[in-house]
mmCIF file of C-alpha atoms in Angstrom:
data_model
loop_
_atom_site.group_PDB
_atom_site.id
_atom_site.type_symbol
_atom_site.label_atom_id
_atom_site.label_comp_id
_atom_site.label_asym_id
_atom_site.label_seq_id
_atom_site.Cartn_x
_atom_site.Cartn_y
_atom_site.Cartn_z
ATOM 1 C CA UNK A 1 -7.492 -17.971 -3.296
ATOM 2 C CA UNK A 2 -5.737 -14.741 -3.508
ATOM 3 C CA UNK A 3 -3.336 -12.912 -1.268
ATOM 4 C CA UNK A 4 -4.466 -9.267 0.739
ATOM 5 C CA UNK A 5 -2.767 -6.955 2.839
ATOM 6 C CA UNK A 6 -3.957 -4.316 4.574
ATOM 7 C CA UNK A 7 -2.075 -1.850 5.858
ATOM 8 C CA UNK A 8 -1.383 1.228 7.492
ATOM 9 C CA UNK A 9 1.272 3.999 7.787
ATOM 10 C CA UNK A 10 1.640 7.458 9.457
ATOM 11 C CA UNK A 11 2.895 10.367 8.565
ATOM 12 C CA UNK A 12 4.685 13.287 9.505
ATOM 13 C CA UNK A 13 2.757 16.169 10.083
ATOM 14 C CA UNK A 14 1.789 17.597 6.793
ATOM 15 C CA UNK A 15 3.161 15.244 4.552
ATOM 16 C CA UNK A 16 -0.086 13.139 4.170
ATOM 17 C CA UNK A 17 -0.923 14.220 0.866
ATOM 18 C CA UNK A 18 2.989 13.729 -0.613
ATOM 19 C CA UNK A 19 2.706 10.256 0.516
ATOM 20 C CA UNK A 20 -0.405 9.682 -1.058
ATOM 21 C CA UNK A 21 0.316 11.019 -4.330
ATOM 22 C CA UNK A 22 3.496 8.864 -4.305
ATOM 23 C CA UNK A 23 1.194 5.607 -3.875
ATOM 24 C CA UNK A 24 -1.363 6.157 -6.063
ATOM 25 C CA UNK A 25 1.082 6.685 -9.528
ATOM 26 C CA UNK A 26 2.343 4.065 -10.964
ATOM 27 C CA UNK A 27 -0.801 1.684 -11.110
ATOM 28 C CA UNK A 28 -0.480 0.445 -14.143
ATOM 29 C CA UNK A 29 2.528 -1.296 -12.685
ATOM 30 C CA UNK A 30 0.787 -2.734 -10.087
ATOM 31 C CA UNK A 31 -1.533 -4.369 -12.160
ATOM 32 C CA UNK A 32 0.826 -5.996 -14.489
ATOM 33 C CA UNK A 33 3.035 -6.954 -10.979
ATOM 34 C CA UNK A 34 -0.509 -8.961 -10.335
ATOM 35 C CA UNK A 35 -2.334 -6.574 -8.198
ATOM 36 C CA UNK A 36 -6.360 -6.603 -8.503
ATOM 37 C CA UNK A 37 -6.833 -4.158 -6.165
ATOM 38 C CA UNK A 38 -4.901 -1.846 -5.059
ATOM 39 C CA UNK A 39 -6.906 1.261 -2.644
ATOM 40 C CA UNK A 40 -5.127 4.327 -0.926
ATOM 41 C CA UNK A 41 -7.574 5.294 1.472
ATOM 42 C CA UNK A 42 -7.539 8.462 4.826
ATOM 43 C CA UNK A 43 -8.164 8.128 7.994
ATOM 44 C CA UNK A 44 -11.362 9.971 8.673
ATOM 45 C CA UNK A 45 -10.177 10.417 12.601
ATOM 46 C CA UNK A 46 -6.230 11.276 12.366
ATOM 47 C CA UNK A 47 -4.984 13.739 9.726
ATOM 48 C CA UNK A 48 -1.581 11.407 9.866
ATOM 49 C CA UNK A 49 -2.748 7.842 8.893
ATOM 50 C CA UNK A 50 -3.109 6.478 5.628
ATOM 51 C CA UNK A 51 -4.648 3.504 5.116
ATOM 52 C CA UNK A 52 -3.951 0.582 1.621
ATOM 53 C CA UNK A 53 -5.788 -2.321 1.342
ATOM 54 C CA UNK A 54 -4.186 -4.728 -1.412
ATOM 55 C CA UNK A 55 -5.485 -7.739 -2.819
ATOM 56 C CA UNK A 56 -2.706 -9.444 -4.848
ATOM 57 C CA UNK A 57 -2.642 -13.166 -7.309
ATOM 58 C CA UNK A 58 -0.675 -14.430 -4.813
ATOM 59 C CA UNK A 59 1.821 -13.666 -1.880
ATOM 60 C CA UNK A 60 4.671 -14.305 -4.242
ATOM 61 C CA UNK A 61 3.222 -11.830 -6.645
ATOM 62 C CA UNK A 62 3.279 -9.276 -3.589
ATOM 63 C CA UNK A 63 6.440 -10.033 -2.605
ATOM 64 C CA UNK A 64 7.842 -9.895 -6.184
ATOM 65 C CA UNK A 65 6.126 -6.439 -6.690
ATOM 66 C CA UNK A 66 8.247 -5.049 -3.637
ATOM 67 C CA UNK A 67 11.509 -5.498 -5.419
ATOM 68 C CA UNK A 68 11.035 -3.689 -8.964
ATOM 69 C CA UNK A 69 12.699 -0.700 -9.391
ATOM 70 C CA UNK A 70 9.757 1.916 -9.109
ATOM 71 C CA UNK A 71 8.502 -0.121 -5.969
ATOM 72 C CA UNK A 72 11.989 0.760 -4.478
ATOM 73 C CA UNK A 73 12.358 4.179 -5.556
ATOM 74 C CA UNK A 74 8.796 4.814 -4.327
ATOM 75 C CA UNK A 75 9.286 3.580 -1.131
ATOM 76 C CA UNK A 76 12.684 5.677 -0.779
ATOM 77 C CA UNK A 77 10.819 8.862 -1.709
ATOM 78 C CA UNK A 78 8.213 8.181 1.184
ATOM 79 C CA UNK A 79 10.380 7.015 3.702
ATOM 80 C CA UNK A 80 11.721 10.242 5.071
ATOM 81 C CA UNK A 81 8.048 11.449 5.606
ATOM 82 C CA UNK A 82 6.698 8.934 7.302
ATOM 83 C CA UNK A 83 6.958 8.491 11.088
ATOM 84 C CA UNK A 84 7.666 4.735 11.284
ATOM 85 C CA UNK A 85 4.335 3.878 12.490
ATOM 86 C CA UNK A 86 3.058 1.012 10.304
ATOM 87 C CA UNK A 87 0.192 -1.707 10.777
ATOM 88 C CA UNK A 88 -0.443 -5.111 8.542
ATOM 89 C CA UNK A 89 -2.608 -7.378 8.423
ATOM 90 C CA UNK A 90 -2.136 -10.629 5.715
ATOM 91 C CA UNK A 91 -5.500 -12.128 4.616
ATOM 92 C CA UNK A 92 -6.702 -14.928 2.093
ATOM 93 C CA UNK A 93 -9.027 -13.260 0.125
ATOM 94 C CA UNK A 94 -12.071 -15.538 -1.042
ATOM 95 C CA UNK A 95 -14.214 -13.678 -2.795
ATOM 96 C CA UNK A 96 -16.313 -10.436 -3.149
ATOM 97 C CA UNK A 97 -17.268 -7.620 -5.547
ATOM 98 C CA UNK A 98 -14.306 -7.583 -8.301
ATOM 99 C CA UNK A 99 -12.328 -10.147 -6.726
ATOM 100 C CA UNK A 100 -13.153 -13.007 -9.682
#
């Protein structure tokens, strides 16, 4: 069974699109950290959310993918245009199209 998250954030006003470029580089990362999927998605109703659905190997492999360097620099460069506003939701993913 493999570990998801799904998650969202909100940003400050007119910073959506600097957040989202920030976490969607760096994937190839990701996928060596573990990650199978890894989706950046906007809220169609509020110009401020961004939404990430994650499906990871395994909580420990999410957990361990928080703590690398560019994880940590990411986060630091986002921080300070994001609002503070932040959702999550841990699954156990069982199956479905591209989860093997």
């Amino acid at each position: 069974m493999a570990f998801g998250y799904i998650g969202s954030m909100r940003t400050k006003p007119g910073h959506r699109d600097d957040v989202v470029a920030i976490l969607t580089r760096g994937q190839a990362g990701l996928r060596e950290a573990g990650c199978r999927v890894y989706a950046v998605g906007l809220d169609p109703e509020d110009e401020d959310k961004i939404w990430v659905s994650e499906v990871w190997e395994s909580a420990r492999h999410h957990a361990d993918s928080l703590q690398l360097p560019e994880t940590k620099a990411a986060i630091a460069e986002a921080m300070p245009m994001l609002t503070g506003e932040f959702t999550g939701q841990k699954v156990e993913v069982v199956g479905g199209l591209g989860i093997g």
